[in-house]
């Protein structure tokens, strides 16, 4: 799979989420990455000398720095609205997604979100080596007590990455990176920097791991 194709798939890695509102389980449907998206729909391309730029999700107030200028992509699935901010890099892609909870908020199922996101990614997998799996899943919380789930990602064909979900009640935030293992040092450094820059609406940050 080419780097561009891999980027197009990771761009919607977090597209399938589950939210619990008022004790009722409300699953969303995964939206698939377009097979041939127009150039304007793709995130900006970064390189080794990329200028780190702050991307802000105005509806939620979530902010994070990315190694390039990200374009926002809006999505609506079964009444759930989401906005993705991502940058293509030499190793793959990095970015974050913000989802809005319907009906004024609730509790997000972070483990279910990770499981569904992987299932969404793997829908187009052609072999076992191309299937994305999670490992070293950790559950923690922000300094303000918001639930956090972290996981490392990999495939048998040399793809690696990381993802973090943060439950804000009325919003779910996912920050993610995916690339090739031969550039993992650079990828990991970018991910740590982006995590460290992540600002939540309450003014809190999430610890980088």
GROMACS .gro file of C-alpha atoms in nm:
model
  209
    1UNK     CA    1   0.000   0.000   0.000
    2UNK     CA    2   0.135   0.342  -0.092
    3UNK     CA    3   0.195   0.610   0.170
    4UNK     CA    4  -0.089   0.818   0.026
    5UNK     CA    5  -0.335   0.528   0.043
    6UNK     CA    6  -0.226   0.457   0.400
    7UNK     CA    7  -0.279   0.824   0.486
    8UNK     CA    8  -0.629   0.821   0.337
    9UNK     CA    9  -0.719   0.529   0.560
   10UNK     CA   10  -0.568   0.669   0.879
   11UNK     CA   11  -0.746   0.998   0.815
   12UNK     CA   12  -1.066   0.828   0.923
   13UNK     CA   13  -0.922   0.584   1.172
   14UNK     CA   14  -1.132   0.730   1.454
   15UNK     CA   15  -1.449   0.748   1.254
   16UNK     CA   16  -1.637   0.477   1.443
   17UNK     CA   17  -1.725   0.566   1.800
   18UNK     CA   18  -1.973   0.468   2.066
   19UNK     CA   19  -2.134   0.707   2.311
   20UNK     CA   20  -2.345   0.634   2.616
   21UNK     CA   21  -2.603   0.904   2.683
   22UNK     CA   22  -2.861   0.870   2.958
   23UNK     CA   23  -2.779   0.503   3.001
   24UNK     CA   24  -2.860   0.421   2.639
   25UNK     CA   25  -2.591   0.281   2.411
   26UNK     CA   26  -2.581   0.473   2.084
   27UNK     CA   27  -2.335   0.327   1.828
   28UNK     CA   28  -2.228   0.535   1.531
   29UNK     CA   29  -2.150   0.392   1.190
   30UNK     CA   30  -1.794   0.408   1.064
   31UNK     CA   31  -1.757   0.639   0.768
   32UNK     CA   32  -1.512   0.508   0.512
   33UNK     CA   33  -1.234   0.708   0.354
   34UNK     CA   34  -1.314   0.799  -0.008
   35UNK     CA   35  -1.130   0.584  -0.259
   36UNK     CA   36  -1.023   0.881  -0.471
   37UNK     CA   37  -1.068   1.198  -0.265
   38UNK     CA   38  -1.012   1.532  -0.440
   39UNK     CA   39  -0.687   1.708  -0.358
   40UNK     CA   40  -0.875   1.980  -0.172
   41UNK     CA   41  -1.017   1.721   0.067
   42UNK     CA   42  -0.676   1.591   0.171
   43UNK     CA   43  -0.483   1.741   0.459
   44UNK     CA   44  -0.183   1.957   0.386
   45UNK     CA   45   0.145   1.780   0.319
   46UNK     CA   46   0.430   1.819   0.565
   47UNK     CA   47   0.800   1.745   0.536
   48UNK     CA   48   1.109   1.731   0.753
   49UNK     CA   49   1.128   2.112   0.766
   50UNK     CA   50   0.754   2.160   0.826
   51UNK     CA   51   0.649   2.459   1.031
   52UNK     CA   52   0.445   2.354   1.331
   53UNK     CA   53   0.108   2.527   1.324
   54UNK     CA   54  -0.176   2.536   1.573
   55UNK     CA   55  -0.507   2.390   1.454
   56UNK     CA   56  -0.820   2.492   1.646
   57UNK     CA   57  -1.157   2.322   1.647
   58UNK     CA   58  -1.384   2.622   1.705
   59UNK     CA   59  -1.703   2.434   1.809
   60UNK     CA   60  -1.524   2.253   2.094
   61UNK     CA   61  -1.225   2.477   2.170
   62UNK     CA   62  -0.980   2.187   2.128
   63UNK     CA   63  -0.638   2.299   1.998
   64UNK     CA   64  -0.322   2.113   1.898
   65UNK     CA   65  -0.008   2.182   1.700
   66UNK     CA   66   0.064   1.985   1.383
   67UNK     CA   67   0.374   1.978   1.156
   68UNK     CA   68   0.209   2.172   0.874
   69UNK     CA   69  -0.117   2.347   0.787
   70UNK     CA   70  -0.412   2.111   0.831
   71UNK     CA   71  -0.738   2.151   0.645
   72UNK     CA   72  -1.058   2.072   0.832
   73UNK     CA   73  -1.282   1.795   0.703
   74UNK     CA   74  -1.641   1.781   0.831
   75UNK     CA   75  -1.837   1.458   0.866
   76UNK     CA   76  -2.191   1.368   0.971
   77UNK     CA   77  -2.282   1.005   1.039
   78UNK     CA   78  -2.615   0.898   1.189
   79UNK     CA   79  -2.654   1.242   1.341
   80UNK     CA   80  -2.301   1.248   1.485
   81UNK     CA   81  -2.084   1.533   1.365
   82UNK     CA   82  -1.706   1.519   1.350
   83UNK     CA   83  -1.419   1.734   1.229
   84UNK     CA   84  -1.074   1.601   1.133
   85UNK     CA   85  -0.751   1.804   1.124
   86UNK     CA   86  -0.460   1.613   0.974
   87UNK     CA   87  -0.129   1.658   0.798
   88UNK     CA   88   0.040   1.412   0.566
   89UNK     CA   89   0.408   1.363   0.650
   90UNK     CA   90   0.707   1.186   0.498
   91UNK     CA   91   0.636   0.883   0.719
   92UNK     CA   92   0.254   0.883   0.697
   93UNK     CA   93   0.005   1.113   0.871
   94UNK     CA   94  -0.068   1.282   1.202
   95UNK     CA   95  -0.369   1.472   1.328
   96UNK     CA   96  -0.669   1.486   1.557
   97UNK     CA   97  -1.045   1.441   1.530
   98UNK     CA   98  -1.323   1.595   1.742
   99UNK     CA   99  -1.667   1.434   1.762
  100UNK     CA  100  -1.980   1.598   1.904
  101UNK     CA  101  -2.205   1.398   2.135
  102UNK     CA  102  -2.574   1.420   2.049
  103UNK     CA  103  -2.835   1.531   2.300
  104UNK     CA  104  -2.600   1.745   2.505
  105UNK     CA  105  -2.332   1.494   2.594
  106UNK     CA  106  -2.278   1.177   2.791
  107UNK     CA  107  -2.011   0.920   2.864
  108UNK     CA  108  -1.803   0.791   2.574
  109UNK     CA  109  -1.703   0.424   2.558
  110UNK     CA  110  -1.331   0.467   2.487
  111UNK     CA  111  -1.248   0.096   2.460
  112UNK     CA  112  -1.545   0.048   2.228
  113UNK     CA  113  -1.431   0.346   2.023
  114UNK     CA  114  -1.085   0.193   1.977
  115UNK     CA  115  -1.233  -0.145   1.884
  116UNK     CA  116  -1.471   0.007   1.631
  117UNK     CA  117  -1.201   0.230   1.486
  118UNK     CA  118  -0.978  -0.070   1.420
  119UNK     CA  119  -1.269  -0.258   1.264
  120UNK     CA  120  -1.333   0.041   1.037
  121UNK     CA  121  -0.969   0.056   0.927
  122UNK     CA  122  -0.952  -0.318   0.867
  123UNK     CA  123  -1.260  -0.330   0.645
  124UNK     CA  124  -1.039  -0.277   0.342
  125UNK     CA  125  -0.751  -0.497   0.457
  126UNK     CA  126  -0.653  -0.758   0.201
  127UNK     CA  127  -0.436  -0.982   0.419
  128UNK     CA  128  -0.349  -1.053   0.780
  129UNK     CA  129  -0.028  -0.850   0.739
  130UNK     CA  130  -0.233  -0.543   0.649
  131UNK     CA  131  -0.463  -0.557   0.953
  132UNK     CA  132  -0.413  -0.287   1.215
  133UNK     CA  133  -0.403  -0.409   1.574
  134UNK     CA  134  -0.372  -0.232   1.907
  135UNK     CA  135  -0.142  -0.319   2.195
  136UNK     CA  136  -0.022  -0.172   2.524
  137UNK     CA  137  -0.366  -0.018   2.587
  138UNK     CA  138  -0.357   0.216   2.887
  139UNK     CA  139  -0.643   0.386   3.071
  140UNK     CA  140  -0.578   0.704   3.270
  141UNK     CA  141  -0.721   1.053   3.316
  142UNK     CA  142  -0.630   1.415   3.253
  143UNK     CA  143  -0.536   1.642   3.543
  144UNK     CA  144  -0.902   1.748   3.547
  145UNK     CA  145  -1.027   1.390   3.566
  146UNK     CA  146  -1.140   1.337   3.206
  147UNK     CA  147  -1.103   0.971   3.099
  148UNK     CA  148  -0.814   0.896   2.861
  149UNK     CA  149  -0.726   0.583   2.663
  150UNK     CA  150  -0.389   0.537   2.491
  151UNK     CA  151  -0.287   0.257   2.255
  152UNK     CA  152  -0.001   0.167   2.027
  153UNK     CA  153  -0.089   0.049   1.675
  154UNK     CA  154   0.084  -0.181   1.427
  155UNK     CA  155   0.041  -0.409   1.128
  156UNK     CA  156   0.249  -0.700   1.009
  157UNK     CA  157   0.359  -0.513   0.698
  158UNK     CA  158   0.565  -0.250   0.881
  159UNK     CA  159   0.307   0.013   0.972
  160UNK     CA  160   0.317   0.158   1.324
  161UNK     CA  161   0.140   0.430   1.515
  162UNK     CA  162  -0.021   0.559   1.831
  163UNK     CA  163  -0.362   0.692   1.928
  164UNK     CA  164  -0.520   0.868   2.226
  165UNK     CA  165  -0.891   0.914   2.302
  166UNK     CA  166  -1.008   1.178   2.550
  167UNK     CA  167  -1.367   1.182   2.684
  168UNK     CA  168  -1.486   1.541   2.728
  169UNK     CA  169  -1.851   1.447   2.775
  170UNK     CA  170  -1.998   1.670   2.506
  171UNK     CA  171  -1.704   1.590   2.277
  172UNK     CA  172  -1.470   1.300   2.207
  173UNK     CA  173  -1.115   1.387   2.099
  174UNK     CA  174  -0.878   1.150   1.926
  175UNK     CA  175  -0.521   1.233   1.837
  176UNK     CA  176  -0.338   0.986   1.616
  177UNK     CA  177  -0.028   0.916   1.411
  178UNK     CA  178   0.045   0.638   1.162
  179UNK     CA  179   0.351   0.572   0.953
  180UNK     CA  180   0.630   0.329   0.872
  181UNK     CA  181   0.848   0.160   1.132
  182UNK     CA  182   1.167   0.268   0.956
  183UNK     CA  183   1.080   0.629   1.047
  184UNK     CA  184   0.943   0.553   1.392
  185UNK     CA  185   1.187   0.780   1.576
  186UNK     CA  186   1.065   1.085   1.385
  187UNK     CA  187   0.703   0.972   1.406
  188UNK     CA  188   0.722   0.921   1.782
  189UNK     CA  189   0.884   1.262   1.832
  190UNK     CA  190   0.609   1.432   1.630
  191UNK     CA  191   0.340   1.249   1.825
  192UNK     CA  192   0.489   1.350   2.161
  193UNK     CA  193   0.514   1.712   2.049
  194UNK     CA  194   0.156   1.717   1.924
  195UNK     CA  195   0.029   1.552   2.243
  196UNK     CA  196   0.216   1.803   2.456
  197UNK     CA  197   0.053   2.088   2.265
  198UNK     CA  198  -0.302   1.953   2.297
  199UNK     CA  199  -0.526   2.203   2.477
  200UNK     CA  200  -0.873   2.103   2.599
  201UNK     CA  201  -1.165   2.345   2.648
  202UNK     CA  202  -1.114   2.348   3.025
  203UNK     CA  203  -0.760   2.477   2.972
  204UNK     CA  204  -0.606   2.147   3.079
  205UNK     CA  205  -0.354   1.944   2.884
  206UNK     CA  206  -0.308   1.571   2.848
  207UNK     CA  207   0.013   1.410   2.954
  208UNK     CA  208   0.232   1.283   2.672
  209UNK     CA  209   0.339   0.921   2.699
   0.00000   0.00000   0.00000
